mmCIF file of C-alpha atoms and ligand atoms in Angstrom:
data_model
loop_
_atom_site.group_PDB
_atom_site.id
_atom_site.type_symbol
_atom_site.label_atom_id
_atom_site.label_comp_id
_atom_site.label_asym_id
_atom_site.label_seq_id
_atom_site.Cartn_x
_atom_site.Cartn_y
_atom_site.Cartn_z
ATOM 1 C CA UNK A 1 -17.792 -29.266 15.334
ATOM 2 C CA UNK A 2 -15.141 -26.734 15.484
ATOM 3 C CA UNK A 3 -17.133 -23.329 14.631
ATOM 4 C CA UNK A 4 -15.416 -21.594 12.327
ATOM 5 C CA UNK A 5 -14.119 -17.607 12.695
ATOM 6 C CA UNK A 6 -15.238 -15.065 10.000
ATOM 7 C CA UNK A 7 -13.844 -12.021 9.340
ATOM 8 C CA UNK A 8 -15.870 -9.911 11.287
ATOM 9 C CA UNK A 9 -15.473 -11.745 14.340
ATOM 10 C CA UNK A 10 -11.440 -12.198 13.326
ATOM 11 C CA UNK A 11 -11.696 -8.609 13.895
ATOM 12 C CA UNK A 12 -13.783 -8.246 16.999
ATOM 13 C CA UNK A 13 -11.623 -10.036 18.828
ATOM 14 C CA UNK A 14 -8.648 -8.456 17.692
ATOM 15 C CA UNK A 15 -10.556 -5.134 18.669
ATOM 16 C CA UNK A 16 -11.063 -6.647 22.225
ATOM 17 C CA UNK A 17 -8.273 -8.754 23.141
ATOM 18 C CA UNK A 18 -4.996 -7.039 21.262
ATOM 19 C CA UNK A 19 -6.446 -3.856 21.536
ATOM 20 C CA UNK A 20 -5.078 -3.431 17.896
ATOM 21 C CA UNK A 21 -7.516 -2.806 15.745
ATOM 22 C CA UNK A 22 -9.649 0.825 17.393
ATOM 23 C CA UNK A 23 -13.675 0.705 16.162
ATOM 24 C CA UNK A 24 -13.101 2.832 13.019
ATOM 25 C CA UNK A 25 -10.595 0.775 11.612
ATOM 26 C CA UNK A 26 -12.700 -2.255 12.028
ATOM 27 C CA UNK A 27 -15.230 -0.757 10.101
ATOM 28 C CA UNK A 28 -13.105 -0.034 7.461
ATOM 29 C CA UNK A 29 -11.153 -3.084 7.227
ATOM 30 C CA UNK A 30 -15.237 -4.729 6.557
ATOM 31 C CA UNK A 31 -16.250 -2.296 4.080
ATOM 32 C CA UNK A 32 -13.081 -2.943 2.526
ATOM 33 C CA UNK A 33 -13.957 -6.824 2.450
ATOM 34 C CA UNK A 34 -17.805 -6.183 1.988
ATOM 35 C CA UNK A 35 -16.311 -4.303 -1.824
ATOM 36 C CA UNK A 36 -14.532 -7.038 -2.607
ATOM 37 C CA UNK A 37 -16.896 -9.293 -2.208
ATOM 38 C CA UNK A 38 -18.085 -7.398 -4.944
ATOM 39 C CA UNK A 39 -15.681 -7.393 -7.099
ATOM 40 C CA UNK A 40 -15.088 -10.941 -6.966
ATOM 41 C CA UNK A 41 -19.151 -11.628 -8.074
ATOM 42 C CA UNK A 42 -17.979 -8.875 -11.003
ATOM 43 C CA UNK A 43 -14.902 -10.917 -11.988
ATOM 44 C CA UNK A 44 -16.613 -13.993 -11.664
ATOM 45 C CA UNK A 45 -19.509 -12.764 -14.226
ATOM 46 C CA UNK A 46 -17.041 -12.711 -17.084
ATOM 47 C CA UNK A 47 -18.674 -12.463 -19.981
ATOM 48 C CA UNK A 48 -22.007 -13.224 -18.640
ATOM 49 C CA UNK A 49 -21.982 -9.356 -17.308
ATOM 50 C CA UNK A 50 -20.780 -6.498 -19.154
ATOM 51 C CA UNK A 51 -17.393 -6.575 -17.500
ATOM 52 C CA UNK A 52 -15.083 -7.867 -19.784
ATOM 53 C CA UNK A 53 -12.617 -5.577 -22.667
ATOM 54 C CA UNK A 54 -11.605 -1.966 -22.566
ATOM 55 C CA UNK A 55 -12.927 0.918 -21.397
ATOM 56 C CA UNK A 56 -12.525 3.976 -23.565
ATOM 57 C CA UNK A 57 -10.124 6.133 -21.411
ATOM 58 C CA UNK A 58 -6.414 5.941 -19.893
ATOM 59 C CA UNK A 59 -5.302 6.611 -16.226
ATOM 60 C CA UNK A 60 -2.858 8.734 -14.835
ATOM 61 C CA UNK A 61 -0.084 6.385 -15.537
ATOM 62 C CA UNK A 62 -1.357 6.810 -19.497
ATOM 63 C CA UNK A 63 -2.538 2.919 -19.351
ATOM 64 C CA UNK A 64 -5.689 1.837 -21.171
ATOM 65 C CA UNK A 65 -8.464 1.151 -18.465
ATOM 66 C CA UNK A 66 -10.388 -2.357 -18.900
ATOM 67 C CA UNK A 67 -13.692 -1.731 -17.959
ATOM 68 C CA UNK A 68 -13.530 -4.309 -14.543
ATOM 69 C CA UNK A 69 -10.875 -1.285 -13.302
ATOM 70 C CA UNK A 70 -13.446 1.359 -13.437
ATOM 71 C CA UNK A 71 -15.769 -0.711 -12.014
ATOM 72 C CA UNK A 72 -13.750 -2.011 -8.864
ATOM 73 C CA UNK A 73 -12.546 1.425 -8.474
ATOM 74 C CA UNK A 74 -16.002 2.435 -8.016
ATOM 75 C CA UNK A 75 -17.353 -0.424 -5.664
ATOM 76 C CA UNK A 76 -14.442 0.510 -3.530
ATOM 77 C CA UNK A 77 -15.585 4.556 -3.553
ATOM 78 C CA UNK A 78 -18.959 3.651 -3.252
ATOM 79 C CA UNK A 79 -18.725 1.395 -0.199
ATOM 80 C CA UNK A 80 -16.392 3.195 1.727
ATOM 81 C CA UNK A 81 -17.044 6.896 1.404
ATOM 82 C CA UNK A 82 -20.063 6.807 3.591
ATOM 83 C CA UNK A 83 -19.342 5.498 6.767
ATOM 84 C CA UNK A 84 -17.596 8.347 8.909
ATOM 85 C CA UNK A 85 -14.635 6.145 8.837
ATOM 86 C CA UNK A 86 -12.598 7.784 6.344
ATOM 87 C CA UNK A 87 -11.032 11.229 4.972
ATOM 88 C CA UNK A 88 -9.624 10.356 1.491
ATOM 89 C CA UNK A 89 -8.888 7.903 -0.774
ATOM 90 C CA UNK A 90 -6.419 7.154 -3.718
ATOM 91 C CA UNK A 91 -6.182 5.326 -6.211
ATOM 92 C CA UNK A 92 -4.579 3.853 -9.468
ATOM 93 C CA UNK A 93 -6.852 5.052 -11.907
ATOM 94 C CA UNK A 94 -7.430 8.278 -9.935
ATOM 95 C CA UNK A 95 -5.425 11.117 -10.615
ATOM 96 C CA UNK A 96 -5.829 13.209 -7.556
ATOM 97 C CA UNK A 97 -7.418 11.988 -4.289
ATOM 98 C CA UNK A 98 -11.010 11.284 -3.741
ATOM 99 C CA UNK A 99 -11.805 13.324 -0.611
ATOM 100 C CA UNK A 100 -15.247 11.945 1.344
ATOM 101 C CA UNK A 101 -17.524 14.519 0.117
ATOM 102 C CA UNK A 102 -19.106 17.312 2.709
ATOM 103 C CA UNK A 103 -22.570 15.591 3.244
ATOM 104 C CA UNK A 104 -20.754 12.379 4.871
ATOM 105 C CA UNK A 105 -18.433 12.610 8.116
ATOM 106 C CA UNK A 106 -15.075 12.641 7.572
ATOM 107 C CA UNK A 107 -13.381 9.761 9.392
ATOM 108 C CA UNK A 108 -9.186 9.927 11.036
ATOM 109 C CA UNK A 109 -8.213 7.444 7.858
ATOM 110 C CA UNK A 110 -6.667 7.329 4.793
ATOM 111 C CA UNK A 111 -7.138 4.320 2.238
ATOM 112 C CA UNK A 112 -5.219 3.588 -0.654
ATOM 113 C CA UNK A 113 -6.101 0.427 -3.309
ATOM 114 C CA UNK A 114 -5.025 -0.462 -6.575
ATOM 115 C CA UNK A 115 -8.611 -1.854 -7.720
ATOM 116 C CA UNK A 116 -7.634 -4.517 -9.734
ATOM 117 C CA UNK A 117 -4.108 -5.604 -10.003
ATOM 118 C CA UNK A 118 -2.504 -7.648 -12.973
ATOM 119 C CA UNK A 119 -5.417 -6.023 -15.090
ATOM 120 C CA UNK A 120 -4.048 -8.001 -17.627
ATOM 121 C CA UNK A 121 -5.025 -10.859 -16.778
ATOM 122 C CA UNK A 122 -8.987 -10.307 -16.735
ATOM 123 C CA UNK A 123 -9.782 -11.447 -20.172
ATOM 124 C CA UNK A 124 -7.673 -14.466 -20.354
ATOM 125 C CA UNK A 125 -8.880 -15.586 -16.870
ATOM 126 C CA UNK A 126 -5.852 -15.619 -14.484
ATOM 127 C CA UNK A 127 -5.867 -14.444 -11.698
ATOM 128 C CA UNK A 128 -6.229 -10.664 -10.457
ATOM 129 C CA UNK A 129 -6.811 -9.119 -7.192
ATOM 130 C CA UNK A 130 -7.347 -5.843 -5.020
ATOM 131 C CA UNK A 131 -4.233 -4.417 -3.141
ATOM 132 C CA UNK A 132 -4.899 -2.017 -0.367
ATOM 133 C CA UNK A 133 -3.379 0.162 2.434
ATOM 134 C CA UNK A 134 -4.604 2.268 5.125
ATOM 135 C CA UNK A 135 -2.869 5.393 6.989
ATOM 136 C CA UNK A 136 -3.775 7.269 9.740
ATOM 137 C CA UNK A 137 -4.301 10.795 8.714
ATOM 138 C CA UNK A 138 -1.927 13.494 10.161
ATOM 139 C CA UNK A 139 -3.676 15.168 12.895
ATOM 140 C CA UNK A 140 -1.731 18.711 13.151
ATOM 141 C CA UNK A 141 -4.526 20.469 10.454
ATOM 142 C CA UNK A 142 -8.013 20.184 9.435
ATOM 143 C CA UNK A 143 -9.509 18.661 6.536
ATOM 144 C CA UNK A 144 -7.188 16.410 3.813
ATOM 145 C CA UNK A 145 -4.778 17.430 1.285
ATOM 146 C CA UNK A 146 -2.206 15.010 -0.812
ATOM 147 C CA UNK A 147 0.613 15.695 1.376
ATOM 148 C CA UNK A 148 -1.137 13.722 4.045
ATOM 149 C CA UNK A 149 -0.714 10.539 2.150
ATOM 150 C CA UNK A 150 2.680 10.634 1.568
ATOM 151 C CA UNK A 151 4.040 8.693 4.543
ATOM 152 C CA UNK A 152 6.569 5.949 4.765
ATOM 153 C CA UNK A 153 4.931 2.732 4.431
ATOM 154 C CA UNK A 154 6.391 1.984 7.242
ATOM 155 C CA UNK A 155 3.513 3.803 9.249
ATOM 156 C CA UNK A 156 0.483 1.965 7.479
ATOM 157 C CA UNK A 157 -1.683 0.505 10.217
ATOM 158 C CA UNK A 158 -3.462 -1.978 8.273
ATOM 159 C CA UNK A 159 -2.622 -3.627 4.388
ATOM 160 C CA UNK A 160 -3.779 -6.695 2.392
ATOM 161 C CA UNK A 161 -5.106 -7.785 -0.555
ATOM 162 C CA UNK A 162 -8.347 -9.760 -1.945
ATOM 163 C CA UNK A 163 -7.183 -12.175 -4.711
ATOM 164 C CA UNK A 164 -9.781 -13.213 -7.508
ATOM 165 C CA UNK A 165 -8.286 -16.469 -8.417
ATOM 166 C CA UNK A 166 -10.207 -19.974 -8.163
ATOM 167 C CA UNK A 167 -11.022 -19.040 -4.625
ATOM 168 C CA UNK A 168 -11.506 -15.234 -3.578
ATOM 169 C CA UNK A 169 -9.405 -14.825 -0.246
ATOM 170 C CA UNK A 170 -8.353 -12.156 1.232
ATOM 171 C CA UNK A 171 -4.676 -11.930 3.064
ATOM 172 C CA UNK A 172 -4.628 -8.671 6.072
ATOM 173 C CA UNK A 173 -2.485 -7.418 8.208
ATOM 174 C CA UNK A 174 -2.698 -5.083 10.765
ATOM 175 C CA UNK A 175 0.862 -5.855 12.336
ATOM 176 C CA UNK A 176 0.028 -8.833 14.235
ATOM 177 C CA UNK A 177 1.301 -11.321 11.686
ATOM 178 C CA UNK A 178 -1.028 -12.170 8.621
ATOM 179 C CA UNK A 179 -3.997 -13.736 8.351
ATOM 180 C CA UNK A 180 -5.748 -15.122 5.585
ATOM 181 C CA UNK A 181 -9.970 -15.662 4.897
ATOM 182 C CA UNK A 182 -11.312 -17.730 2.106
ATOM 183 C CA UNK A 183 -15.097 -16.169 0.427
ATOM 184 C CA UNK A 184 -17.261 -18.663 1.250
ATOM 185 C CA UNK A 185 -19.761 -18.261 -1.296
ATOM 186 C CA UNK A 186 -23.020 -20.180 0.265
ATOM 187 C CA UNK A 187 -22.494 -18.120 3.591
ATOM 188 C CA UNK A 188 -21.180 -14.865 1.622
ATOM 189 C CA UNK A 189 -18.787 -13.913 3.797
ATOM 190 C CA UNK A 190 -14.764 -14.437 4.382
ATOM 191 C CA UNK A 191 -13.439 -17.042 6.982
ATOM 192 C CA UNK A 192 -10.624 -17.283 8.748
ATOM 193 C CA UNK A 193 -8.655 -20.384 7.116
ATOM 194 C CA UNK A 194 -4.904 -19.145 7.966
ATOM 195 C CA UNK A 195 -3.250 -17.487 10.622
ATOM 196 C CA UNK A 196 0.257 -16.335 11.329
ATOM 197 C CA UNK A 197 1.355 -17.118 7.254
ATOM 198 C CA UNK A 198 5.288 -17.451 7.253
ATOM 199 C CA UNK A 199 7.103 -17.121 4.120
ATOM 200 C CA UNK A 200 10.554 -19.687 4.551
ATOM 201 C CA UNK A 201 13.537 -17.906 4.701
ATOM 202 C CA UNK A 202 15.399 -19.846 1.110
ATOM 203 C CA UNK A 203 13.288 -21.190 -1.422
ATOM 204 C CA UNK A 204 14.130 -22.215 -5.263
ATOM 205 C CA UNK A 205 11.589 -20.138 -6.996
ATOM 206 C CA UNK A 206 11.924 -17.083 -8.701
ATOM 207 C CA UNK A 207 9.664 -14.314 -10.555
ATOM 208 C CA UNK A 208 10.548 -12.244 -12.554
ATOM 209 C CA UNK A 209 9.593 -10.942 -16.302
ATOM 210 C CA UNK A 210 12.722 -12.570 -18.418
ATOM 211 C CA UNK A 211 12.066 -10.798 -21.697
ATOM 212 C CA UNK A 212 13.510 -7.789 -19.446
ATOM 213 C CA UNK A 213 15.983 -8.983 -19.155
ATOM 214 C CA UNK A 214 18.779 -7.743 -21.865
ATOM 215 C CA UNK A 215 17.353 -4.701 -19.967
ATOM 216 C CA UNK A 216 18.712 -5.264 -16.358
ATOM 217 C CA UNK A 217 21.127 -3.811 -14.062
ATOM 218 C CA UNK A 218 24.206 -5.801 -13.542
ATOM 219 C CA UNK A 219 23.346 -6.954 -10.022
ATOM 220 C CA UNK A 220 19.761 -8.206 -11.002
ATOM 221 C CA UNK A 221 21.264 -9.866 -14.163
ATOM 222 C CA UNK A 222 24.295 -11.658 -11.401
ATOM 223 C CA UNK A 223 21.368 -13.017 -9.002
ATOM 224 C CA UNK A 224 19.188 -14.608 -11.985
ATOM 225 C CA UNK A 225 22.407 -15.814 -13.708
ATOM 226 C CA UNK A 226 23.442 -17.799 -10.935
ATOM 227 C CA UNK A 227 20.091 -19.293 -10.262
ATOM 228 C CA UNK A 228 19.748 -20.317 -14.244
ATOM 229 C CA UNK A 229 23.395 -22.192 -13.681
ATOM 230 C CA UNK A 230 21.651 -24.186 -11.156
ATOM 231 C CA UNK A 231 23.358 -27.438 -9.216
ATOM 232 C CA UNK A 232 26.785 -26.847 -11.260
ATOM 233 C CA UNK A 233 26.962 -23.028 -10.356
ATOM 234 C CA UNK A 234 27.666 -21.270 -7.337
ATOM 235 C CA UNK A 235 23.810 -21.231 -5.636
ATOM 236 C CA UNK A 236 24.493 -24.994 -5.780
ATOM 237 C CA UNK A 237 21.083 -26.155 -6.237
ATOM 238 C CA UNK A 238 18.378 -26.436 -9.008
ATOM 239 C CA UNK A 239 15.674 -23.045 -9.195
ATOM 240 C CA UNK A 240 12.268 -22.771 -10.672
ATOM 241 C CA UNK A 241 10.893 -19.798 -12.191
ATOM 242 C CA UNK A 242 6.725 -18.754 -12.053
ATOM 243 C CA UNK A 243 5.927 -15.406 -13.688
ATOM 244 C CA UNK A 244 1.521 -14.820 -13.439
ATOM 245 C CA UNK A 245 2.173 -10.780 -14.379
ATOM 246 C CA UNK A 246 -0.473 -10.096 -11.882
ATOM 247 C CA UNK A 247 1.686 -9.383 -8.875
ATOM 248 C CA UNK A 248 -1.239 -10.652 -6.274
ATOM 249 C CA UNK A 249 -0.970 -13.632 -7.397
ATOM 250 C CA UNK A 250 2.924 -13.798 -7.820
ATOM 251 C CA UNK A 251 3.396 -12.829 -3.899
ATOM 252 C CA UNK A 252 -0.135 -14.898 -2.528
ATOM 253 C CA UNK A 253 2.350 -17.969 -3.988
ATOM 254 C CA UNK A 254 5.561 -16.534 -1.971
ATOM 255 C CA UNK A 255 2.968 -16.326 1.418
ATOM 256 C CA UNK A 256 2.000 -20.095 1.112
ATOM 257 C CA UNK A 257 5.497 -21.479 -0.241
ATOM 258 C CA UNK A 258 8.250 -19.377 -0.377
ATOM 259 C CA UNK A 259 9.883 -17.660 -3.037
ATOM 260 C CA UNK A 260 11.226 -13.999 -4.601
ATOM 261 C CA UNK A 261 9.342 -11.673 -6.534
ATOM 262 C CA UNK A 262 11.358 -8.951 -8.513
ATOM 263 C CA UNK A 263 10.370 -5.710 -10.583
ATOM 264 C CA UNK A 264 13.604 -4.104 -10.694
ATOM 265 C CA UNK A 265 14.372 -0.839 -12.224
ATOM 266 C CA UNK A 266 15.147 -1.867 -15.910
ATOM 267 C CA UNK A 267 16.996 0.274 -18.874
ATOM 268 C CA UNK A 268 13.706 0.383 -20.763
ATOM 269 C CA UNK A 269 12.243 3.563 -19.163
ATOM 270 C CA UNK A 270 15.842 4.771 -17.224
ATOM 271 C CA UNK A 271 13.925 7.745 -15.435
ATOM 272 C CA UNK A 272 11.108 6.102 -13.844
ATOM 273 C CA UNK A 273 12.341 4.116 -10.591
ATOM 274 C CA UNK A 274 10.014 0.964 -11.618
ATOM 275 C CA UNK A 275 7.355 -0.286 -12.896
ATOM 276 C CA UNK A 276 5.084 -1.021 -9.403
ATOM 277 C CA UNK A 277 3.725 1.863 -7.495
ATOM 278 C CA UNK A 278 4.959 2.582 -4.482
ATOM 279 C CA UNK A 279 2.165 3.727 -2.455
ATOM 280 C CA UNK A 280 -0.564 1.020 -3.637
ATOM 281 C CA UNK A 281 1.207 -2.174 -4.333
ATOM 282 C CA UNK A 282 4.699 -1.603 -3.007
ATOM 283 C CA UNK A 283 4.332 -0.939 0.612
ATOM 284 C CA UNK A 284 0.888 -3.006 1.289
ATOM 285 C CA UNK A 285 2.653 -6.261 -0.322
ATOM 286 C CA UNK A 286 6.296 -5.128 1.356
ATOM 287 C CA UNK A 287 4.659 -4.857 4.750
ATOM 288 C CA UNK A 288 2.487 -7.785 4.641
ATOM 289 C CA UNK A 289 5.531 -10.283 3.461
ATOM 290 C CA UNK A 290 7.633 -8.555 6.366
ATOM 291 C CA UNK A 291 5.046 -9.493 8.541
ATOM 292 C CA UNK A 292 5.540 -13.438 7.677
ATOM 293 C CA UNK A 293 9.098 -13.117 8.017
ATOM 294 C CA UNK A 294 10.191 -12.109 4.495
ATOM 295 C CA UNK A 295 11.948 -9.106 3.867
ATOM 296 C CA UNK A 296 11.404 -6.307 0.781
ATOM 297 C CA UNK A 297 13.694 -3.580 -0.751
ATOM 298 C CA UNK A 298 13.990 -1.761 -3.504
ATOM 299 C CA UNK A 299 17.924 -3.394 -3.965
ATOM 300 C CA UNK A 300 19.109 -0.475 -1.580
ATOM 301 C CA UNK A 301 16.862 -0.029 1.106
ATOM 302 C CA UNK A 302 13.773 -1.315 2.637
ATOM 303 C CA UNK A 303 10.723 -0.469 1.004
ATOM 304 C CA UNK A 304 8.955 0.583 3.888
ATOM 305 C CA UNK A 305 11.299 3.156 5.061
ATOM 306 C CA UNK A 306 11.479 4.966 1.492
ATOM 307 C CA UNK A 307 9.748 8.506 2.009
ATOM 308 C CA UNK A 308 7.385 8.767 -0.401
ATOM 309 C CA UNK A 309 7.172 12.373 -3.052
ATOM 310 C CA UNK A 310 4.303 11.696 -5.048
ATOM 311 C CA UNK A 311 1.119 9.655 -4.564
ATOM 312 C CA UNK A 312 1.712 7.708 -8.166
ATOM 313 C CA UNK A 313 5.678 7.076 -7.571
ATOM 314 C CA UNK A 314 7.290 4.414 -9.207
ATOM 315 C CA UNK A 315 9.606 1.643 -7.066
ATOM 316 C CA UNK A 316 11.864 -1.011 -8.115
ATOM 317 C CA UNK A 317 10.445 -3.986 -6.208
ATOM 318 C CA UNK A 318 12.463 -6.674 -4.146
ATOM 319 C CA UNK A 319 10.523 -9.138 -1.783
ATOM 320 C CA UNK A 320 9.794 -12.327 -0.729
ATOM 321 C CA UNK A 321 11.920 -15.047 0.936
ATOM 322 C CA UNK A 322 14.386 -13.333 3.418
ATOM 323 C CA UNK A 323 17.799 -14.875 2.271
ATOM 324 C CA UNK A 324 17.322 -14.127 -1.286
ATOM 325 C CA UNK A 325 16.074 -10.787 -0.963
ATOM 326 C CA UNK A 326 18.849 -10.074 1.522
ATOM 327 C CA UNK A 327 21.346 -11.547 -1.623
ATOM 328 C CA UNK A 328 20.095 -9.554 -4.277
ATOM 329 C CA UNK A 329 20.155 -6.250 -2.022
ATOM 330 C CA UNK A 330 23.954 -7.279 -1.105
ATOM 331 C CA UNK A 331 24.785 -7.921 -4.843
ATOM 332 C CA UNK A 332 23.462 -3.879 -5.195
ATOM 333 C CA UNK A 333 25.224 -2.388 -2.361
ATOM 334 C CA UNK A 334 28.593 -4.563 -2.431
ATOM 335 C CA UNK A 335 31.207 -2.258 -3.960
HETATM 336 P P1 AHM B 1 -1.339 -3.084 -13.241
HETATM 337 O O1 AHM B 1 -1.497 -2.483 -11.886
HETATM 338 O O2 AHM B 1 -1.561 -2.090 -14.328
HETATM 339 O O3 AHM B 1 -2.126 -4.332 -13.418
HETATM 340 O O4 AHM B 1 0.238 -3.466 -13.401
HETATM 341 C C1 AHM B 1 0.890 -4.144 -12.378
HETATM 342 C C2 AHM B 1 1.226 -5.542 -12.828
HETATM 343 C C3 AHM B 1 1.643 -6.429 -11.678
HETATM 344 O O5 AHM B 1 0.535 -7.056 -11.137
HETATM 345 C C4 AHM B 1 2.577 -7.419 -12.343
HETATM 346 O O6 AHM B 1 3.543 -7.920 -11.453
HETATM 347 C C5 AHM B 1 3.208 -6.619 -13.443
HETATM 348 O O7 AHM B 1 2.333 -5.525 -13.697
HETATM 349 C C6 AHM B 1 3.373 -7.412 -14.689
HETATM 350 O O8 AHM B 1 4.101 -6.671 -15.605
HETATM 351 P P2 AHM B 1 4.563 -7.255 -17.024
HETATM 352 O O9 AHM B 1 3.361 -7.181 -17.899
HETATM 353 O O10 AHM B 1 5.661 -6.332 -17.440
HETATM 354 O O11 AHM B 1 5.021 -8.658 -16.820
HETATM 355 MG MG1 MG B 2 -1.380 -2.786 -10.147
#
């Protein structure tokens, strides 16, 4: 019987063998999973716990807060502030970051989540998720501040995301390809069911939010135009569209098949880059779909290479199968 790999010995080995993955991070990278584990038995109460509807209060971004946000926001706090492994946190529905208070040790790494993405979706029952990433934090002065988180998501050392959908599984990277562990419920802990995802360079799917889309730049509005014309137009071939709203599940579809996700900049809100958030959804999904051999942009440049401002910036979001995103970015730069 071939014995199968779980997460924390996914992650031993990495430790040992690639030398990728130093002690700390390890830890993290479990208490990360070990909280999601929990938030996937809160999702999966429904109504049977006191999960479900509204909370009374907004976040930063001025967006009502369903009560599973507050509560996956807190699992996440309360399982990872404790273990020496980390110096902040940030978050969606935080305003300012969460440094690890004085009576814990302070750890060399920074974690950012969005607790539960595609919030949405919790009371109709679609699929949400957990998107994280992890930074190193800068070493040239003592304690945390904000400034330390704003870094290029191009120098994350570890992203992923747990998706709560009809099985929990959690995708990871920590630059070595991506690798993907199914909850297995009886056992109660993740195993290792994919390695080395790759995301096909053309596909015939596209998502995006249409009723945007009398809002769209020209470019965006070219590249869906010629995919709606289909076999008779200049693409030359037949597309399919899937929109979930819950972007988790929108890219854990372009890691298995193929397939471009877009949240471009739209007319609705001109001064805000996006909708997504840079820091939290942006560069952890960007990095991870680079990692299977897609590519991501915000239609000028990579996403990874954008130097971030502010913790709760705003992106215009590109990614997924490498030849389309590399035709929408053209139809943006081309003069
Ligand atoms: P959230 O973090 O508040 O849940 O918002 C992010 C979500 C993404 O998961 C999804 O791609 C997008 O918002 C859906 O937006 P829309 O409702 O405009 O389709
Ligand atoms: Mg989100």
């Amino acid at each position: 019987m071939t014995q199968k790999v779980s997460l924390t010995r996914y992650l031993v080995e990495q430790q040992r063998v690639d030398g990728l993955i130093p002690a700390q991070l390890r830890l993290l990278l479990e208490v990360v999973a070990r909280a999601c584990k929990r938030i996937s038995f809160a999702v999966n109460k429904g109504e049977l716990g006191d999960v479900m509807g509204a909370a009374e209060t907004q976040n930063v971004q001025g967006e009502v807060q369903k009560k599973l946000d507050i509560i996956a926001n807190e699992v996440l706090i309360e399982a990872n502030e404790w273990g020496g492994h980390l110096a902040a946190m940030a978050s969606e529905e935080m305003e300012g970051i969460y440094v690890v208070p004085n009576r814990y040790p302070q750890g060399e790494y920074l974690l950012m989540f969005d607790p539960l993405d595609g919030s949405s979706n919790i009371d109709v029952n679609v699929s949400i998720g957990t998107i994280f990433s992890v930074l190193k934090k800068p070493d040239d002065h003592p304690g945390v501040q904000e400034a330390d988180f704003l870094q290029a998501g191009a120098k994350q050392v570890a992203a992923g995301y747990c998706i709560y959908g009809p099985q929990t599984t959690l995708v990871l990277t920590v630059g070595d390809g991506v690798a993907q562990f199914t909850l297995d419920r009886e056992q109660g802990s993740f195993v290792l069911t994919q390695e080395n995802l790759r995301i096909p360079e053309d596909t015939k799917e596209f998502a995006i939010n249409m009723s945007n889309m009398r809002h769209w730049d020209a470019p965006v509005k070219r590249y869906i135009d010629e995919c709606l014309a289909g076999k008779e137009g200049p693409r030359g071939k037949d597309f399919n569209m899937r929109w979930i709203a819950s972007m988790v599940a929108d890219v854990h579809r372009i890691l298995t098949r193929g397939g471009i996700f877009m949240y471009p900049w739209d007319k609705r809100e001109p001064e805000k880059p996006g909708k997504l958030r840079l820091m939290y959804e942006a560069n952890p999904m960007a990095w991870l779909v680079e990692q299977a051999g897609g590519a991501a942009t915000n239609g000028k440049e990579r996403i990874l290479d954008i130097a971030p401002t502010k913790l709760h910036q705003r992106v215009s979001v590109i990614l997924g199968s490498k030849n389309e995103v590399e035709r929408v970015t053209s139809y943006h730069t081309e003069k």
